[in-house]
XYZ file of C-alpha atoms in Angstrom:
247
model
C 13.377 -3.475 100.973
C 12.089 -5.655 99.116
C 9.486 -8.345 99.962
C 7.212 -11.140 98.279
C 4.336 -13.126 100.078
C 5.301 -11.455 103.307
C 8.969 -12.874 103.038
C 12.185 -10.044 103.109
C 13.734 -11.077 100.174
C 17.309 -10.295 101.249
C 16.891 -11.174 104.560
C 15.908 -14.632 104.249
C 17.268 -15.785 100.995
C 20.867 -16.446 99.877
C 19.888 -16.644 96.239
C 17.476 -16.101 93.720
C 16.470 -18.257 90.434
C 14.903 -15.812 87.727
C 11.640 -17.503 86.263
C 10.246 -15.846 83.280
C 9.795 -12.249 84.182
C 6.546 -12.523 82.821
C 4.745 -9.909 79.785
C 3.725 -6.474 80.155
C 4.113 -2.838 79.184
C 7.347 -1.546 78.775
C 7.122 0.412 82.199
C 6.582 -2.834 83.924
C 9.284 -4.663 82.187
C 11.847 -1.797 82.931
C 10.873 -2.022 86.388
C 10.833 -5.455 86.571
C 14.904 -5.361 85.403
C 15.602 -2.451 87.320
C 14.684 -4.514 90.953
C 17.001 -7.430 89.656
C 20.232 -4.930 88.823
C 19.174 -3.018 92.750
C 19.296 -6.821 94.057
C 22.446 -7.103 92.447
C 23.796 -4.192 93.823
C 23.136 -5.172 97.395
C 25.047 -8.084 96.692
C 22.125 -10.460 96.091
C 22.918 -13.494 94.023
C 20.963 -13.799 91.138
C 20.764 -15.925 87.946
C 20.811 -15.461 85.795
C 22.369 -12.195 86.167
C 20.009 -9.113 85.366
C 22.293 -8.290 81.819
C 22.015 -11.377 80.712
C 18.755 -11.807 80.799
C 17.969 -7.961 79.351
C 20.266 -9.087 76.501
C 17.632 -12.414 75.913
C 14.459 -10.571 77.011
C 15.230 -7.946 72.979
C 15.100 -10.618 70.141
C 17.285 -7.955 68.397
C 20.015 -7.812 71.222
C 20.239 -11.500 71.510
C 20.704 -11.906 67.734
C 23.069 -9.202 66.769
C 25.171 -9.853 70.271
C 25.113 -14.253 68.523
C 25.970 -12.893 65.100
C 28.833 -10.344 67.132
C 30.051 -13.230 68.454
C 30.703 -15.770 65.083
C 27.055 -17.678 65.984
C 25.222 -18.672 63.055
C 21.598 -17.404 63.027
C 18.904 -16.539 60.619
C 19.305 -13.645 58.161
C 17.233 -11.048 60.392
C 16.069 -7.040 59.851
C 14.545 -5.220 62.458
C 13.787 -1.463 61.083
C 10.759 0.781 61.489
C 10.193 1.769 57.947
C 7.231 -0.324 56.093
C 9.252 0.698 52.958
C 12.372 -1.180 54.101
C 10.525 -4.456 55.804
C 9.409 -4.984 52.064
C 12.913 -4.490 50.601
C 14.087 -7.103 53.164
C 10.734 -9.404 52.568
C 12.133 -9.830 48.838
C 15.699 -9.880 49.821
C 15.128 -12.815 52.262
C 12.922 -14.924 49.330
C 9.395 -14.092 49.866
C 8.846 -16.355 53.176
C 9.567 -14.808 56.509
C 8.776 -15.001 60.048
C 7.487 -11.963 61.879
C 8.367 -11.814 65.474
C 7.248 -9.402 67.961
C 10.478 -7.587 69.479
C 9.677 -8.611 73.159
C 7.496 -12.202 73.441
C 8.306 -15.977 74.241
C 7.135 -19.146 73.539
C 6.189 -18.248 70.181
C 3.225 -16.301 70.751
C 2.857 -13.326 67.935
C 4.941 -14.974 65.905
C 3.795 -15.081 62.212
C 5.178 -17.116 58.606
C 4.684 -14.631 56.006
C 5.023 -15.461 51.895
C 2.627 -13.072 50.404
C 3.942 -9.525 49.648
C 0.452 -7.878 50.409
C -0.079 -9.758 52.994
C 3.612 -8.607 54.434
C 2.805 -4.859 54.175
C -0.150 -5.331 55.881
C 1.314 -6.544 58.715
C 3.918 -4.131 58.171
C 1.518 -1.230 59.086
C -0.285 -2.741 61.258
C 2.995 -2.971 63.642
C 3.868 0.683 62.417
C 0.822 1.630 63.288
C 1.216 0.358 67.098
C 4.245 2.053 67.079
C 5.824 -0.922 67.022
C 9.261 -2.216 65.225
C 8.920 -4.841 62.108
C 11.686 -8.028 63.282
C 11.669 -10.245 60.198
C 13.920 -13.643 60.242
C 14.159 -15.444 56.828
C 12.345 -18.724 57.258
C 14.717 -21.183 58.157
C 13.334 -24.914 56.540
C 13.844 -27.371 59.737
C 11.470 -30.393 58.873
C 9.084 -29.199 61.796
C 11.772 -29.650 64.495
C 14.097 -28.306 66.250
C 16.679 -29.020 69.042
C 16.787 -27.284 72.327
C 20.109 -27.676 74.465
C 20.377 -26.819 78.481
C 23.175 -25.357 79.599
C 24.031 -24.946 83.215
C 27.723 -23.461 83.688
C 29.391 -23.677 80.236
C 28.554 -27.383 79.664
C 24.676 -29.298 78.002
C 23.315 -31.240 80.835
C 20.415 -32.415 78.358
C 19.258 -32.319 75.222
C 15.814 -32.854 73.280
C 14.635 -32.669 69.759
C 10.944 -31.009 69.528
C 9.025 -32.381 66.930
C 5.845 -30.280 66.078
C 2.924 -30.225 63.178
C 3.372 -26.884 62.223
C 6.713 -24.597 61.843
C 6.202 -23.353 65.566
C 8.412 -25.982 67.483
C 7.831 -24.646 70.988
C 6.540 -26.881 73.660
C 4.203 -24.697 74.847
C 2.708 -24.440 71.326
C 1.786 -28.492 71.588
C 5.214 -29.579 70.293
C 6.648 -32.916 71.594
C 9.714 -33.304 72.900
C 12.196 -36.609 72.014
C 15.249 -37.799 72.757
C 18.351 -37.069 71.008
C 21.989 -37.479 71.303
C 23.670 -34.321 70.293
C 26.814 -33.808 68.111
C 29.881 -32.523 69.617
C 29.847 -29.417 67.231
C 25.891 -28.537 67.942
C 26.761 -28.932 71.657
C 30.044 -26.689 71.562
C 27.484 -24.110 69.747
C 24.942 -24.504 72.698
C 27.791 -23.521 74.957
C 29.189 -20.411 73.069
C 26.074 -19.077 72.378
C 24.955 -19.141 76.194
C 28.371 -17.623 77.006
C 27.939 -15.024 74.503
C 24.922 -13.150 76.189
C 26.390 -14.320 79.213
C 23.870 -17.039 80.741
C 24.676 -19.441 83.620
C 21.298 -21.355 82.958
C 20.020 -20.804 79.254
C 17.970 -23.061 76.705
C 19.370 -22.970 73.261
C 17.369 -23.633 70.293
C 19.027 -24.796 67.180
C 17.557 -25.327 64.014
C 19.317 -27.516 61.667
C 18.914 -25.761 58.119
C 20.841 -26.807 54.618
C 22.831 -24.648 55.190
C 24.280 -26.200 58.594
C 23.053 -25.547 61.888
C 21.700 -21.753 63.154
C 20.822 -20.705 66.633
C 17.441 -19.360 66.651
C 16.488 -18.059 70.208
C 18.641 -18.059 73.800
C 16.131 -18.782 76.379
C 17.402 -17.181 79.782
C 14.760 -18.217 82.051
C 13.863 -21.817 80.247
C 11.110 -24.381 81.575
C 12.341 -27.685 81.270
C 8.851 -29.679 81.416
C 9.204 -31.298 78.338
C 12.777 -32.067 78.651
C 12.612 -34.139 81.748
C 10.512 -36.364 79.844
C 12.889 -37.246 77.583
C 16.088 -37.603 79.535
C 17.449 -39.285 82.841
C 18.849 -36.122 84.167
C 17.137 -34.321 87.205
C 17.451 -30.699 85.669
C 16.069 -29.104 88.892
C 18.874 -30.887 90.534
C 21.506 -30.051 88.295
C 20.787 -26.437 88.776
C 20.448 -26.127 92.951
C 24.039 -27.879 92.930
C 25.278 -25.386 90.229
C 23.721 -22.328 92.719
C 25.404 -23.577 96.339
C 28.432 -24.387 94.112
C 28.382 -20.682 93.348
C 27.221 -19.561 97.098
C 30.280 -21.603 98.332
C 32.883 -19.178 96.559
C-alpha cells in the first residue's frame, strides 16, 4: 500500500495533484514514476497522468514529441559524441544554451559562444557520463511568456521579465501582466495536448523568427502568476479535478 505522513493514500484520497517530483538519481526518479503508473493502475486518479509527466520530466522527449507534433521550438541536438556537439555548436551560430537532460527551473543551464569554452563543457558532461542537449540561443529581449493551461483552454497568462537570459521565476525573474494573442494561446493549448497535460505551464519565447515553445512544465508553480492576474489558479484547478471525479 502505499502511505505518506501516516495517511493510506488510496484509502483516504479520491485524487492526487503531482507537485514537482523533485531531483535525484536516476534510480529514484524511476521509482518515483513507477509508484505514479502502480497508482494508476489501481485506478487512482492522478494528474497529471504519470506519461505525461515522464514525457516533460526528458527535455529531449518533450522537444522532439513538440517538434512531432508541428510546435515550433528551438533548433536542438542532444548526442553523446564531443565531436558532434561541436559540429552542431557551429551549425547553430556559435551561441548556444547547454541544458542538463533532466533539471527545472533553469538550474545547470549554461549560454555558450566560445568554441573552447563549448568543448570543455562538452567533456566535462562526457566525462559524467552524461548526454550534451544544446538549443540554439533563441534572442527574446530578456522575457518570456508563460501560459497555464488547465483542460485544453489558458486560464492565465504572464510575461517574465528578467536581467539576464534565464527568465524563470525562481531565478529572480518578475512576472507582469499580459494579454495574450489568440495564435500564442492556441499554441499554449496544442503544445500541452501534445505531451498530453491536463495542468501544464507553457513557456513561449517570442524570437524573429515568430514565436517557439521552449519548455512544457507538467507540474508548474504558479507563485508569480497569481500576482499578476485576477484568476484564483488553485481554484481553477480543484474545480477542473471534481469535474473529472464526477465522470
Amino acid at each position: 500500500y502505499f502511505k505518506v505522513n501516516n495517511m493510506r493514500l488510496v484509502e483516504e484520497l479520491d485524487a492526487l495533484v503531482i507537485r514537482p517530483i523533485g531531483r535525484g538519481s536516476l534510480e529514484e526518479l524511476v521509482f518515483r514514476m513507477d509508484m505514479l503508473y502502480k497508482l494508476e493502475r489501481l485506478g487512482f486518479y492522478v494528474i497529471n497522468p504519470a506519461e505525461a509527466i515522464e514525457h516533460c520530466v526528458d527535455k529531449y522527449d518533450i522537444l522532439a514529441t513538440l517538434e512531432d507534433n508541428c510546435v515550433p521550438v528551438p533548433r536542438t541536438v542532444a548526442t553523446e559524441s564531443v565531436k558532434e556537439a561541436l559540429k552542431a555548436f557551429a551549425d547553430l551560430g556559435g551561441d548556444v544554451v547547454v541544458k542538463p537532460l533532466f533539471g527545472s527551473r533553469g538550474i545547470g543551464a549554461t549560454r555558450v559562444v566560445d568554441a573552447e569554452i563549448a568543448q570543455t563543457v562538452f567533456k566535462a558532461i562526457t566525462f559524467h557520463h552524461g548526454v550534451i542537449y544544446l538549443q540554439e540561443f533563441v534572442p527574446h529581449g530578456y522575457s518570456d511568456i508563460r501560459a497555464f493551461v488547465v483542460d485544453g483552454r489558458v486560464i492565465a497568462v504572464m510575461r517574465r521579465v528578467s536581467e539576464s537570459w534565464k527568465t524563470n521565476y525562481s531565478q529572480g525573474a518578475r512576472p507582469a501582466p499580459i494579454t495574450l494573442d489568440p495564435a500564442f494561446e492556441e499554441l499554449a493549448v496544442k503544445s500541452a495536448k501534445a505531451v498530453g497535460c491536463k495542468i501544464a505551464g507553457v513557456d513561449i519565447l517570442e524570437s524573429p523568427d515568430g514565436p517557439k515553445v521552449c519548455d512544457v512544465n507538467s507540474q508548474p508553480g504558479w507563485k508569480g502568476l497569481q500576482m499578476v492576474t485576477k484568476v484564483n489558479v488553485a481554484e481553477e484547478i480543484v474545480t477542473f479535478v471534481l469535474s473529472e471525479l464526477k465522470r
